[in-house]
């Protein structure tokens, strides 16, 4: 059954667990339910771009594996960040099959947060790599990214699904998916505080948005975020969780998209 409505697949954060979104997309495509727009923040922003580029799940996993390299670690200790965001941006840009939003075969939107105004920013034009890095930026891992006169950080600080920005004449429905996997886990010190901060922001944003700007369908997957060291072992399982979530909600998805 082909989709009769143009719909956006909006992916919230979730760190490396965001690979589960690729599993959801697999099921959608297998049932001819092709999103007309992909959107996301943080980990979901990266997946939104890769899915909009037409990459397969295997290609997305390979893309993430390529990024897991010491070449992007910050070696300039005058810069207060663990990962060199300039190196990371260049590295991602080299890996991406499409460099600008305008060149993507399917439209995509990346959400970030304006540090100064403390407001969401919807990015859908220009350079893709800097938009992805901005949407994932959390101090001390990454410092704010300067882009077009704005200082941008992780989209999760101000947004959840961004349905209010996606609804337009070209997008009739919004399906939101969220891997609620950011946990403090075994981390301590500053990293534990970082996870607590983003978790608090995500919880607050989700309550507000789902009440004021509800999506047409909200799908959640619960799984602790893997570390860089365990991603290889858990990636396939995370994709499986995404597929299972989509299959369990397939009748609802079909109904929402077909209305």
PDB file of C-alpha atoms in Angstrom:
ATOM      1  CA  UNK A   1       0.000   0.000   0.000  1.00  0.00           C
ATOM      2  CA  UNK A   2       1.513   3.316  -1.048  1.00  0.00           C
ATOM      3  CA  UNK A   3       1.278   6.344   1.233  1.00  0.00           C
ATOM      4  CA  UNK A   4      -1.440   8.774   0.152  1.00  0.00           C
ATOM      5  CA  UNK A   5      -0.221  11.635   2.329  1.00  0.00           C
ATOM      6  CA  UNK A   6       3.115  13.405   2.427  1.00  0.00           C
ATOM      7  CA  UNK A   7       4.541  12.840   5.885  1.00  0.00           C
ATOM      8  CA  UNK A   8       7.657  13.674   7.836  1.00  0.00           C
ATOM      9  CA  UNK A   9       9.584  11.182   9.932  1.00  0.00           C
ATOM     10  CA  UNK A  10      10.987  13.202  12.836  1.00  0.00           C
ATOM     11  CA  UNK A  11      13.683  11.554  14.940  1.00  0.00           C
ATOM     12  CA  UNK A  12      14.557  12.814  18.393  1.00  0.00           C
ATOM     13  CA  UNK A  13      17.988  12.259  19.969  1.00  0.00           C
ATOM     14  CA  UNK A  14      19.372   9.112  21.526  1.00  0.00           C
ATOM     15  CA  UNK A  15      23.102   9.171  20.898  1.00  0.00           C
ATOM     16  CA  UNK A  16      24.383   6.082  19.098  1.00  0.00           C
ATOM     17  CA  UNK A  17      21.030   4.392  19.765  1.00  0.00           C
ATOM     18  CA  UNK A  18      19.719   6.556  16.916  1.00  0.00           C
ATOM     19  CA  UNK A  19      20.764   3.734  14.571  1.00  0.00           C
ATOM     20  CA  UNK A  20      17.430   2.154  15.579  1.00  0.00           C
ATOM     21  CA  UNK A  21      15.720   4.754  13.384  1.00  0.00           C
ATOM     22  CA  UNK A  22      17.235   3.020  10.370  1.00  0.00           C
ATOM     23  CA  UNK A  23      15.273  -0.089  11.337  1.00  0.00           C
ATOM     24  CA  UNK A  24      12.040   1.885  11.466  1.00  0.00           C
ATOM     25  CA  UNK A  25      12.767   3.356   8.048  1.00  0.00           C
ATOM     26  CA  UNK A  26      13.416  -0.122   6.624  1.00  0.00           C
ATOM     27  CA  UNK A  27       9.916  -1.231   7.559  1.00  0.00           C
ATOM     28  CA  UNK A  28       8.345   1.926   6.161  1.00  0.00           C
ATOM     29  CA  UNK A  29      10.058   1.497   2.807  1.00  0.00           C
ATOM     30  CA  UNK A  30       9.200  -2.215   2.669  1.00  0.00           C
ATOM     31  CA  UNK A  31       5.515  -1.235   2.933  1.00  0.00           C
ATOM     32  CA  UNK A  32       5.748   1.639   0.437  1.00  0.00           C
ATOM     33  CA  UNK A  33       5.381   4.203   3.204  1.00  0.00           C
ATOM     34  CA  UNK A  34       8.098   6.566   2.046  1.00  0.00           C
ATOM     35  CA  UNK A  35       8.596   9.766   4.085  1.00  0.00           C
ATOM     36  CA  UNK A  36       8.549  12.946   2.027  1.00  0.00           C
ATOM     37  CA  UNK A  37      10.805  14.598   4.605  1.00  0.00           C
ATOM     38  CA  UNK A  38      13.244  13.435   7.274  1.00  0.00           C
ATOM     39  CA  UNK A  39      13.934  15.552  10.340  1.00  0.00           C
ATOM     40  CA  UNK A  40      15.932  15.123  13.503  1.00  0.00           C
ATOM     41  CA  UNK A  41      18.072  16.484  16.278  1.00  0.00           C
ATOM     42  CA  UNK A  42      21.340  15.270  17.760  1.00  0.00           C
ATOM     43  CA  UNK A  43      21.752  11.598  16.792  1.00  0.00           C
ATOM     44  CA  UNK A  44      18.452  11.835  14.963  1.00  0.00           C
ATOM     45  CA  UNK A  45      19.827  14.696  12.857  1.00  0.00           C
ATOM     46  CA  UNK A  46      22.609  12.497  11.522  1.00  0.00           C
ATOM     47  CA  UNK A  47      20.129   9.719  10.730  1.00  0.00           C
ATOM     48  CA  UNK A  48      17.764  12.196   9.056  1.00  0.00           C
ATOM     49  CA  UNK A  49      20.514  13.255   6.658  1.00  0.00           C
ATOM     50  CA  UNK A  50      21.744   9.733   5.963  1.00  0.00           C
ATOM     51  CA  UNK A  51      18.231   8.412   5.336  1.00  0.00           C
ATOM     52  CA  UNK A  52      17.383  11.402   3.150  1.00  0.00           C
ATOM     53  CA  UNK A  53      20.557  10.616   1.200  1.00  0.00           C
ATOM     54  CA  UNK A  54      19.193   7.156   0.440  1.00  0.00           C
ATOM     55  CA  UNK A  55      21.826   5.222   2.396  1.00  0.00           C
ATOM     56  CA  UNK A  56      21.037   1.652   3.436  1.00  0.00           C
ATOM     57  CA  UNK A  57      21.261   0.507   7.056  1.00  0.00           C
ATOM     58  CA  UNK A  58      24.582  -1.212   6.326  1.00  0.00           C
ATOM     59  CA  UNK A  59      25.958   1.974   4.766  1.00  0.00           C
ATOM     60  CA  UNK A  60      24.810   4.018   7.781  1.00  0.00           C
ATOM     61  CA  UNK A  61      26.550   1.650  10.208  1.00  0.00           C
ATOM     62  CA  UNK A  62      29.686   1.874   8.079  1.00  0.00           C
ATOM     63  CA  UNK A  63      29.396   5.689   8.099  1.00  0.00           C
ATOM     64  CA  UNK A  64      29.302   5.738  11.920  1.00  0.00           C
ATOM     65  CA  UNK A  65      32.213   3.298  12.095  1.00  0.00           C
ATOM     66  CA  UNK A  66      34.279   5.653   9.934  1.00  0.00           C
ATOM     67  CA  UNK A  67      33.679   8.522  12.358  1.00  0.00           C
ATOM     68  CA  UNK A  68      34.911   6.465  15.315  1.00  0.00           C
ATOM     69  CA  UNK A  69      38.514   7.514  14.914  1.00  0.00           C
ATOM     70  CA  UNK A  70      41.119   9.319  17.022  1.00  0.00           C
ATOM     71  CA  UNK A  71      41.718  11.712  14.158  1.00  0.00           C
ATOM     72  CA  UNK A  72      38.814  13.852  15.361  1.00  0.00           C
ATOM     73  CA  UNK A  73      40.000  14.090  18.974  1.00  0.00           C
ATOM     74  CA  UNK A  74      41.000  17.587  20.041  1.00  0.00           C
ATOM     75  CA  UNK A  75      44.758  18.002  20.363  1.00  0.00           C
ATOM     76  CA  UNK A  76      44.661  21.778  20.905  1.00  0.00           C
ATOM     77  CA  UNK A  77      44.127  22.017  24.642  1.00  0.00           C
ATOM     78  CA  UNK A  78      43.463  25.746  24.405  1.00  0.00           C
ATOM     79  CA  UNK A  79      40.113  24.712  22.894  1.00  0.00           C
ATOM     80  CA  UNK A  80      37.675  23.615  25.577  1.00  0.00           C
ATOM     81  CA  UNK A  81      36.280  20.508  23.931  1.00  0.00           C
ATOM     82  CA  UNK A  82      37.082  16.811  23.800  1.00  0.00           C
ATOM     83  CA  UNK A  83      36.380  16.453  20.077  1.00  0.00           C
ATOM     84  CA  UNK A  84      37.755  18.975  17.592  1.00  0.00           C
ATOM     85  CA  UNK A  85      34.519  20.214  16.018  1.00  0.00           C
ATOM     86  CA  UNK A  86      36.350  21.683  13.012  1.00  0.00           C
ATOM     87  CA  UNK A  87      38.009  18.342  12.221  1.00  0.00           C
ATOM     88  CA  UNK A  88      34.741  16.528  12.821  1.00  0.00           C
ATOM     89  CA  UNK A  89      32.839  18.828  10.467  1.00  0.00           C
ATOM     90  CA  UNK A  90      35.418  18.395   7.708  1.00  0.00           C
ATOM     91  CA  UNK A  91      35.508  14.635   8.231  1.00  0.00           C
ATOM     92  CA  UNK A  92      31.710  14.321   8.033  1.00  0.00           C
ATOM     93  CA  UNK A  93      31.592  16.581   4.978  1.00  0.00           C
ATOM     94  CA  UNK A  94      34.084  14.337   3.188  1.00  0.00           C
ATOM     95  CA  UNK A  95      32.016  11.237   4.012  1.00  0.00           C
ATOM     96  CA  UNK A  96      28.603  12.612   3.067  1.00  0.00           C
ATOM     97  CA  UNK A  97      27.306  11.704  -0.401  1.00  0.00           C
ATOM     98  CA  UNK A  98      25.536  15.094  -0.563  1.00  0.00           C
ATOM     99  CA  UNK A  99      27.124  18.247   0.834  1.00  0.00           C
ATOM    100  CA  UNK A 100      24.171  20.686   0.908  1.00  0.00           C
ATOM    101  CA  UNK A 101      20.517  20.409   1.887  1.00  0.00           C
ATOM    102  CA  UNK A 102      19.514  21.617  -1.552  1.00  0.00           C
ATOM    103  CA  UNK A 103      21.197  18.628  -3.208  1.00  0.00           C
ATOM    104  CA  UNK A 104      19.492  15.921  -1.123  1.00  0.00           C
ATOM    105  CA  UNK A 105      17.149  13.610  -3.070  1.00  0.00           C
ATOM    106  CA  UNK A 106      14.615  13.825  -0.206  1.00  0.00           C
ATOM    107  CA  UNK A 107      14.173  17.020   1.862  1.00  0.00           C
ATOM    108  CA  UNK A 108      15.604  17.025   5.382  1.00  0.00           C
ATOM    109  CA  UNK A 109      15.499  19.335   8.400  1.00  0.00           C
ATOM    110  CA  UNK A 110      18.094  19.436  11.178  1.00  0.00           C
ATOM    111  CA  UNK A 111      17.168  21.001  14.505  1.00  0.00           C
ATOM    112  CA  UNK A 112      19.701  22.802  16.714  1.00  0.00           C
ATOM    113  CA  UNK A 113      19.457  25.266  19.599  1.00  0.00           C
ATOM    114  CA  UNK A 114      20.481  28.930  19.574  1.00  0.00           C
ATOM    115  CA  UNK A 115      22.683  29.457  22.655  1.00  0.00           C
ATOM    116  CA  UNK A 116      21.964  33.192  22.895  1.00  0.00           C
ATOM    117  CA  UNK A 117      18.219  33.214  22.342  1.00  0.00           C
ATOM    118  CA  UNK A 118      17.667  29.740  23.847  1.00  0.00           C
ATOM    119  CA  UNK A 119      15.365  28.923  20.945  1.00  0.00           C
ATOM    120  CA  UNK A 120      15.156  26.095  18.407  1.00  0.00           C
ATOM    121  CA  UNK A 121      16.666  26.624  14.965  1.00  0.00           C
ATOM    122  CA  UNK A 122      15.416  24.636  11.971  1.00  0.00           C
ATOM    123  CA  UNK A 123      18.217  24.200   9.423  1.00  0.00           C
ATOM    124  CA  UNK A 124      17.280  23.144   5.896  1.00  0.00           C
ATOM    125  CA  UNK A 125      19.619  25.083   3.618  1.00  0.00           C
ATOM    126  CA  UNK A 126      23.342  25.280   3.039  1.00  0.00           C
ATOM    127  CA  UNK A 127      26.110  23.090   4.420  1.00  0.00           C
ATOM    128  CA  UNK A 128      24.949  19.804   5.919  1.00  0.00           C
ATOM    129  CA  UNK A 129      28.036  18.792   7.910  1.00  0.00           C
ATOM    130  CA  UNK A 130      28.097  21.903  10.110  1.00  0.00           C
ATOM    131  CA  UNK A 131      24.363  21.493  10.753  1.00  0.00           C
ATOM    132  CA  UNK A 132      24.830  17.908  11.982  1.00  0.00           C
ATOM    133  CA  UNK A 133      27.731  18.846  14.265  1.00  0.00           C
ATOM    134  CA  UNK A 134      25.795  21.825  15.634  1.00  0.00           C
ATOM    135  CA  UNK A 135      22.784  19.650  16.401  1.00  0.00           C
ATOM    136  CA  UNK A 136      25.010  17.203  18.321  1.00  0.00           C
ATOM    137  CA  UNK A 137      27.106  19.791  20.172  1.00  0.00           C
ATOM    138  CA  UNK A 138      27.187  19.328  23.946  1.00  0.00           C
ATOM    139  CA  UNK A 139      29.913  20.827  26.111  1.00  0.00           C
ATOM    140  CA  UNK A 140      32.498  19.568  27.041  1.00  0.00           C
ATOM    141  CA  UNK A 141      32.400  17.035  24.174  1.00  0.00           C
ATOM    142  CA  UNK A 142      31.851  19.756  21.576  1.00  0.00           C
ATOM    143  CA  UNK A 143      31.783  23.517  21.971  1.00  0.00           C
ATOM    144  CA  UNK A 144      28.992  25.566  20.329  1.00  0.00           C
ATOM    145  CA  UNK A 145      29.194  25.653  16.550  1.00  0.00           C
ATOM    146  CA  UNK A 146      29.170  29.029  14.825  1.00  0.00           C
ATOM    147  CA  UNK A 147      26.969  28.881  11.748  1.00  0.00           C
ATOM    148  CA  UNK A 148      25.593  31.839   9.816  1.00  0.00           C
ATOM    149  CA  UNK A 149      26.071  34.226  12.713  1.00  0.00           C
ATOM    150  CA  UNK A 150      24.496  31.926  15.313  1.00  0.00           C
ATOM    151  CA  UNK A 151      26.085  29.890  18.103  1.00  0.00           C
ATOM    152  CA  UNK A 152      24.374  26.516  18.003  1.00  0.00           C
ATOM    153  CA  UNK A 153      24.272  23.503  20.303  1.00  0.00           C
ATOM    154  CA  UNK A 154      22.337  20.246  20.627  1.00  0.00           C
ATOM    155  CA  UNK A 155      18.758  20.500  19.391  1.00  0.00           C
ATOM    156  CA  UNK A 156      17.557  18.474  22.371  1.00  0.00           C
ATOM    157  CA  UNK A 157      18.009  21.443  24.694  1.00  0.00           C
ATOM    158  CA  UNK A 158      15.056  23.283  23.113  1.00  0.00           C
ATOM    159  CA  UNK A 159      13.119  20.782  21.011  1.00  0.00           C
ATOM    160  CA  UNK A 160      11.721  17.256  20.922  1.00  0.00           C
ATOM    161  CA  UNK A 161      10.130  16.500  17.542  1.00  0.00           C
ATOM    162  CA  UNK A 162       9.653  19.977  16.083  1.00  0.00           C
ATOM    163  CA  UNK A 163       6.240  19.210  14.588  1.00  0.00           C
ATOM    164  CA  UNK A 164       5.389  22.925  14.679  1.00  0.00           C
ATOM    165  CA  UNK A 165       8.213  23.572  12.205  1.00  0.00           C
ATOM    166  CA  UNK A 166       7.412  20.636   9.944  1.00  0.00           C
ATOM    167  CA  UNK A 167       3.719  21.155   9.327  1.00  0.00           C
ATOM    168  CA  UNK A 168       3.281  22.919   6.033  1.00  0.00           C
ATOM    169  CA  UNK A 169       1.428  22.545   2.765  1.00  0.00           C
ATOM    170  CA  UNK A 170       3.964  19.924   1.685  1.00  0.00           C
ATOM    171  CA  UNK A 171       3.877  17.849   4.906  1.00  0.00           C
ATOM    172  CA  UNK A 172       0.438  16.691   6.033  1.00  0.00           C
ATOM    173  CA  UNK A 173       1.462  14.358   8.840  1.00  0.00           C
ATOM    174  CA  UNK A 174       4.327  14.041  11.310  1.00  0.00           C
ATOM    175  CA  UNK A 175       5.411  10.723  12.807  1.00  0.00           C
ATOM    176  CA  UNK A 176       7.761  11.164  15.752  1.00  0.00           C
ATOM    177  CA  UNK A 177      10.163   8.448  16.845  1.00  0.00           C
ATOM    178  CA  UNK A 178      12.391   8.570  19.909  1.00  0.00           C
ATOM    179  CA  UNK A 179      15.049   6.263  21.268  1.00  0.00           C
ATOM    180  CA  UNK A 180      14.849   7.249  24.913  1.00  0.00           C
ATOM    181  CA  UNK A 181      18.268   5.788  25.528  1.00  0.00           C
ATOM    182  CA  UNK A 182      20.403   8.558  27.001  1.00  0.00           C
ATOM    183  CA  UNK A 183      21.259   7.269  30.463  1.00  0.00           C
ATOM    184  CA  UNK A 184      23.873   8.127  33.025  1.00  0.00           C
ATOM    185  CA  UNK A 185      24.915   4.474  32.962  1.00  0.00           C
ATOM    186  CA  UNK A 186      28.296   3.804  34.511  1.00  0.00           C
ATOM    187  CA  UNK A 187      29.682   7.225  33.648  1.00  0.00           C
ATOM    188  CA  UNK A 188      30.804   9.516  36.430  1.00  0.00           C
ATOM    189  CA  UNK A 189      31.848  13.094  36.987  1.00  0.00           C
ATOM    190  CA  UNK A 190      31.229  15.631  34.246  1.00  0.00           C
ATOM    191  CA  UNK A 191      29.785  13.059  31.828  1.00  0.00           C
ATOM    192  CA  UNK A 192      27.150  11.964  34.328  1.00  0.00           C
ATOM    193  CA  UNK A 193      26.197  15.615  34.832  1.00  0.00           C
ATOM    194  CA  UNK A 194      26.022  16.039  31.053  1.00  0.00           C
ATOM    195  CA  UNK A 195      23.628  13.114  30.654  1.00  0.00           C
ATOM    196  CA  UNK A 196      21.467  14.371  33.524  1.00  0.00           C
ATOM    197  CA  UNK A 197      21.266  17.808  31.894  1.00  0.00           C
ATOM    198  CA  UNK A 198      20.186  16.568  28.473  1.00  0.00           C
ATOM    199  CA  UNK A 199      17.749  14.066  30.015  1.00  0.00           C
ATOM    200  CA  UNK A 200      16.097  16.844  32.010  1.00  0.00           C
ATOM    201  CA  UNK A 201      15.826  19.047  28.918  1.00  0.00           C
ATOM    202  CA  UNK A 202      14.405  16.198  26.817  1.00  0.00           C
ATOM    203  CA  UNK A 203      11.781  15.333  29.427  1.00  0.00           C
ATOM    204  CA  UNK A 204      10.692  18.946  29.723  1.00  0.00           C
ATOM    205  CA  UNK A 205      10.560  19.484  25.960  1.00  0.00           C
ATOM    206  CA  UNK A 206       8.604  16.290  25.324  1.00  0.00           C
ATOM    207  CA  UNK A 207       5.903  17.148  27.845  1.00  0.00           C
ATOM    208  CA  UNK A 208       5.479  20.637  26.423  1.00  0.00           C
ATOM    209  CA  UNK A 209       5.592  19.732  22.740  1.00  0.00           C
ATOM    210  CA  UNK A 210       3.376  16.667  22.868  1.00  0.00           C
ATOM    211  CA  UNK A 211       0.756  18.813  24.559  1.00  0.00           C
ATOM    212  CA  UNK A 212       1.079  22.004  22.499  1.00  0.00           C
ATOM    213  CA  UNK A 213       2.279  20.651  19.145  1.00  0.00           C
ATOM    214  CA  UNK A 214       1.422  16.939  19.067  1.00  0.00           C
ATOM    215  CA  UNK A 215       2.681  14.640  16.347  1.00  0.00           C
ATOM    216  CA  UNK A 216       0.219  12.391  14.549  1.00  0.00           C
ATOM    217  CA  UNK A 217       1.936   9.310  15.965  1.00  0.00           C
ATOM    218  CA  UNK A 218       4.536   9.009  18.725  1.00  0.00           C
ATOM    219  CA  UNK A 219       6.755   5.898  18.698  1.00  0.00           C
ATOM    220  CA  UNK A 220       9.234   5.257  21.517  1.00  0.00           C
ATOM    221  CA  UNK A 221      11.982   2.666  21.795  1.00  0.00           C
ATOM    222  CA  UNK A 222      13.696   2.092  25.124  1.00  0.00           C
ATOM    223  CA  UNK A 223      17.286   0.933  25.157  1.00  0.00           C
ATOM    224  CA  UNK A 224      20.407   2.187  26.980  1.00  0.00           C
ATOM    225  CA  UNK A 225      22.729   4.095  24.686  1.00  0.00           C
ATOM    226  CA  UNK A 226      25.767   2.011  23.704  1.00  0.00           C
ATOM    227  CA  UNK A 227      29.268   3.364  24.122  1.00  0.00           C
ATOM    228  CA  UNK A 228      31.656   3.769  21.210  1.00  0.00           C
ATOM    229  CA  UNK A 229      33.247   0.521  22.350  1.00  0.00           C
ATOM    230  CA  UNK A 230      30.015  -1.492  22.377  1.00  0.00           C
ATOM    231  CA  UNK A 231      28.360   0.000  19.288  1.00  0.00           C
ATOM    232  CA  UNK A 232      29.716  -2.688  16.962  1.00  0.00           C
ATOM    233  CA  UNK A 233      28.124  -5.423  19.083  1.00  0.00           C
ATOM    234  CA  UNK A 234      24.818  -3.656  19.592  1.00  0.00           C
ATOM    235  CA  UNK A 235      24.177  -1.917  16.264  1.00  0.00           C
ATOM    236  CA  UNK A 236      22.370  -4.854  14.655  1.00  0.00           C
ATOM    237  CA  UNK A 237      20.226  -5.372  17.734  1.00  0.00           C
ATOM    238  CA  UNK A 238      19.297  -1.691  17.807  1.00  0.00           C
ATOM    239  CA  UNK A 239      18.209  -1.892  14.172  1.00  0.00           C
ATOM    240  CA  UNK A 240      16.141  -4.938  15.131  1.00  0.00           C
ATOM    241  CA  UNK A 241      14.466  -2.942  17.909  1.00  0.00           C
ATOM    242  CA  UNK A 242      13.596  -0.234  15.403  1.00  0.00           C
ATOM    243  CA  UNK A 243      12.105  -2.764  13.005  1.00  0.00           C
ATOM    244  CA  UNK A 244      10.111  -4.398  15.788  1.00  0.00           C
ATOM    245  CA  UNK A 245       8.725  -1.063  16.979  1.00  0.00           C
ATOM    246  CA  UNK A 246       7.639  -0.175  13.437  1.00  0.00           C
ATOM    247  CA  UNK A 247       6.036  -3.576  12.840  1.00  0.00           C
ATOM    248  CA  UNK A 248       4.128  -3.379  16.128  1.00  0.00           C
ATOM    249  CA  UNK A 249       2.767   0.049  15.146  1.00  0.00           C
ATOM    250  CA  UNK A 250       2.428  -0.656  11.425  1.00  0.00           C
ATOM    251  CA  UNK A 251      -1.377  -0.589  11.375  1.00  0.00           C
ATOM    252  CA  UNK A 252      -1.359   2.775  13.156  1.00  0.00           C
ATOM    253  CA  UNK A 253       1.319   4.140  10.845  1.00  0.00           C
ATOM    254  CA  UNK A 254      -0.629   3.016   7.779  1.00  0.00           C
ATOM    255  CA  UNK A 255      -3.824   4.528   9.136  1.00  0.00           C
ATOM    256  CA  UNK A 256      -2.196   7.862  10.025  1.00  0.00           C
ATOM    257  CA  UNK A 257      -0.413   8.192   6.691  1.00  0.00           C
ATOM    258  CA  UNK A 258      -3.508   7.151   4.741  1.00  0.00           C
ATOM    259  CA  UNK A 259      -5.960   9.504   6.459  1.00  0.00           C
TER     260      UNK A 259
END
